[in-house]
GROMACS .gro file of C-alpha atoms in nm:
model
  139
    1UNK     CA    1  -1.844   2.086  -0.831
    2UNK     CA    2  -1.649   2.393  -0.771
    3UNK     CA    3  -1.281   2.374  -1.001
    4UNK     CA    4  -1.175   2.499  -0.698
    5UNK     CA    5  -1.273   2.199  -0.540
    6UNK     CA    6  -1.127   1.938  -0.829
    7UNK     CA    7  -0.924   1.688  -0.650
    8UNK     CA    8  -0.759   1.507  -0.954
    9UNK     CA    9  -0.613   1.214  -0.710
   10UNK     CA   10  -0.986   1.179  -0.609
   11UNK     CA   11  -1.115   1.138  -0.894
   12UNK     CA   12  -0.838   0.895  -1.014
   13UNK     CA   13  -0.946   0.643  -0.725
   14UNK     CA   14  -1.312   0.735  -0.795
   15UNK     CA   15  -1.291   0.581  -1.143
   16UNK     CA   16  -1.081   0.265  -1.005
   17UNK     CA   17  -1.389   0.207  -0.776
   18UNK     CA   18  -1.622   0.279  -1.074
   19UNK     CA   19  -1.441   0.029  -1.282
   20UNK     CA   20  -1.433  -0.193  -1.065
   21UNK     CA   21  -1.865  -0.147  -1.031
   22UNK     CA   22  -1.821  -0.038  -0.678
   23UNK     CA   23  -2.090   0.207  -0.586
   24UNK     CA   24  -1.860   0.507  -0.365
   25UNK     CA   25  -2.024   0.816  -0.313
   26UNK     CA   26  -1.810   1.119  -0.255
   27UNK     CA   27  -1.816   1.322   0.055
   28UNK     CA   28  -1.627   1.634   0.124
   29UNK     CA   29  -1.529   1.737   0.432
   30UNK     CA   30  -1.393   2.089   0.491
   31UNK     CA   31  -1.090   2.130   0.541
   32UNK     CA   32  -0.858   2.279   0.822
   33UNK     CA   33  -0.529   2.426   0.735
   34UNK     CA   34  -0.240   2.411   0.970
   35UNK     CA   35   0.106   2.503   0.939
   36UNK     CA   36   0.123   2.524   0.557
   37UNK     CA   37  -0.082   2.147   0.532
   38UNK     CA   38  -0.409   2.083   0.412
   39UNK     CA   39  -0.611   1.804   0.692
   40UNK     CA   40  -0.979   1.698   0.684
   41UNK     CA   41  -1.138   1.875   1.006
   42UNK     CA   42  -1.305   1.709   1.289
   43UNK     CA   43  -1.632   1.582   1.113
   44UNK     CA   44  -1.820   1.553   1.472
   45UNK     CA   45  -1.977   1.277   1.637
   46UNK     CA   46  -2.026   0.946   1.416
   47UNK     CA   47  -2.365   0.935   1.581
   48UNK     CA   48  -2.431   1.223   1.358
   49UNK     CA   49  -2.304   1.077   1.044
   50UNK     CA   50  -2.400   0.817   0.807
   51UNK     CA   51  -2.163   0.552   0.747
   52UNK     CA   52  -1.861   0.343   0.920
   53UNK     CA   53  -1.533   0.587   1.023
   54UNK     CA   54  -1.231   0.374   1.066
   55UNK     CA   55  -0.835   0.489   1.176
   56UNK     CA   56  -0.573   0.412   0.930
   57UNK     CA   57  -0.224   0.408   1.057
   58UNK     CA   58   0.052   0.284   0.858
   59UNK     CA   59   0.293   0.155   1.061
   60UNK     CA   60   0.666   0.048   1.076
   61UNK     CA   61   0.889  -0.231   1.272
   62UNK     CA   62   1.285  -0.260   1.287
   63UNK     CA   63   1.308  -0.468   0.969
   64UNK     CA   64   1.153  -0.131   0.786
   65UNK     CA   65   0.833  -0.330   0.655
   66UNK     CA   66   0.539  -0.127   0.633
   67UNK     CA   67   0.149  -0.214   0.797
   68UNK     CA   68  -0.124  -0.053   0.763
   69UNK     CA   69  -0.371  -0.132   1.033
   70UNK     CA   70  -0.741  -0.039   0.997
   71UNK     CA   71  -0.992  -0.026   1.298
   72UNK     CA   72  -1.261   0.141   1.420
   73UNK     CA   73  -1.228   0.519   1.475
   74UNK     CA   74  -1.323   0.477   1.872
   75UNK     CA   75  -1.078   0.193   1.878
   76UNK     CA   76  -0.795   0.229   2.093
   77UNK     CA   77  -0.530   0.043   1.901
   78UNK     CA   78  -0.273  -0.138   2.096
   79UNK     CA   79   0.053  -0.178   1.907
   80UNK     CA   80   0.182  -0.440   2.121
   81UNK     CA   81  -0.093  -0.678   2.011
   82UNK     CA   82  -0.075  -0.516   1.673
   83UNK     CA   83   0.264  -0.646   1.654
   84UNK     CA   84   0.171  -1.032   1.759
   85UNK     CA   85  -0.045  -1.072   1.519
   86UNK     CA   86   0.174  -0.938   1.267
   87UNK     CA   87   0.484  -1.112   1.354
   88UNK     CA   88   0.634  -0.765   1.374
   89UNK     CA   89   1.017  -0.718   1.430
   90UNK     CA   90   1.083  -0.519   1.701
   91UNK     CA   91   0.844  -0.228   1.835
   92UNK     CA   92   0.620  -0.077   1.553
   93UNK     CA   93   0.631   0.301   1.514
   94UNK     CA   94   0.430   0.527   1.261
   95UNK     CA   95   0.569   0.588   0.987
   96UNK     CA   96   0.747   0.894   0.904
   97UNK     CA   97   0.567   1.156   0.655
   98UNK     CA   98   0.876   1.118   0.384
   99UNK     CA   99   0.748   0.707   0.413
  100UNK     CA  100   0.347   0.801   0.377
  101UNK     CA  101   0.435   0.991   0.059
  102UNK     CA  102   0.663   0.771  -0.117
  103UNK     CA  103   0.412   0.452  -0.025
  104UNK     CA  104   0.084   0.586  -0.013
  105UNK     CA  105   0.109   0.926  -0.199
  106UNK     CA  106  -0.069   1.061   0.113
  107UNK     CA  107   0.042   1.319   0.405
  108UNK     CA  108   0.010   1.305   0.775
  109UNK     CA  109  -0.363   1.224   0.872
  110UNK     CA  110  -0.500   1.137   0.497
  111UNK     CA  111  -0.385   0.759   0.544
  112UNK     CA  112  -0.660   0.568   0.327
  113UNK     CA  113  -0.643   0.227   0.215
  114UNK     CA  114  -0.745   0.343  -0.152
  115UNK     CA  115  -0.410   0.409  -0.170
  116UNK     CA  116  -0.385   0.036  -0.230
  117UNK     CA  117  -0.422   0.173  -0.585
  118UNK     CA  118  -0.029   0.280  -0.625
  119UNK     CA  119   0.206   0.018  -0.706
  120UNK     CA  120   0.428   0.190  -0.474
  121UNK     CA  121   0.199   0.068  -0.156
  122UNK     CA  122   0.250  -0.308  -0.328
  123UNK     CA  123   0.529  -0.375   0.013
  124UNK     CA  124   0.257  -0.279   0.296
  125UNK     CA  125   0.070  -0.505   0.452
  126UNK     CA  126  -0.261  -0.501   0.527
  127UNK     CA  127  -0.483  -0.606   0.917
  128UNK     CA  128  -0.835  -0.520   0.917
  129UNK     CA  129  -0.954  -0.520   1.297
  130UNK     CA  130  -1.225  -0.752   1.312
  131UNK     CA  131  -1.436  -0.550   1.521
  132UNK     CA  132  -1.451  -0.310   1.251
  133UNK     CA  133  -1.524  -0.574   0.966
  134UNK     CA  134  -1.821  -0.698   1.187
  135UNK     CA  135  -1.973  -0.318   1.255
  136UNK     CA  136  -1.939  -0.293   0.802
  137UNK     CA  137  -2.107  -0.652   0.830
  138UNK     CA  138  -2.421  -0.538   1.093
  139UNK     CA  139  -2.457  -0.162   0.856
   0.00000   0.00000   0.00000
């Protein structure tokens, strides 16, 4: 690849998944700056793509304890019920960007659950929608 195009934290988790004897191939996406941040631009349809797109959201509720709630990318994502299953306290909110860097070591719109790899995302808690884990299951 380009050295323009080296993406050190990429190739960190890369090598995790390699390790690990996970077979991940790499796909860039180009990418769409906007006020002074870097964001992955709109890829199209998921008709015309291989593969499963999810959301990622990493969410917060009044006690301060972190979720990070994956579903499919065409899922509308209802925080109420988000928050029942999750015994939430109190309304969930997103969480702020200082909270995605410090946890996840990710910005706004880059929330990945390979960022399970930093012991600093050890606190947040994981929900997998199941409609999402059944569309991975029928691929």
């Amino acid at each position: 690849p380009d050295p323009a195009e080296r993406d050190p934290e990429g190739e960190k988790v890369l090598g995790v998944l390699q390790t690990l004897d996970i077979h991940a191939p790499l796909q860039r996406h180009p990418l769409r700056h906007e006020r002074g941040r870097q964001s992955v631009d709109d890829c199209g349809s998921s008709t015309n793509r291989d593969g499963i797109y999810c959301k990622n959201l990493l969410l917060k509720d009044k006690k301060g304890r972190c979720f990070l709630v994956m579903s499919h990318e065409d899922c509308t994502v209802d925080l109420r019920v988000v928050k029942f299953h999750l015994q939430a306290q109190g309304n969930l909110h997103f969480a702020s960007p200082v909270s995605l860097l410090q946890l996840l070591h990710v910005e706004s719109g880059a929330v990945t659950p390979l960022a399970a790899i930093y012991p600093s995302s050890r606190g947040v808690r994981m929900l997998v929608d199941a409609a999402l884990v059944e569309s991975i299951d029928s691929d």
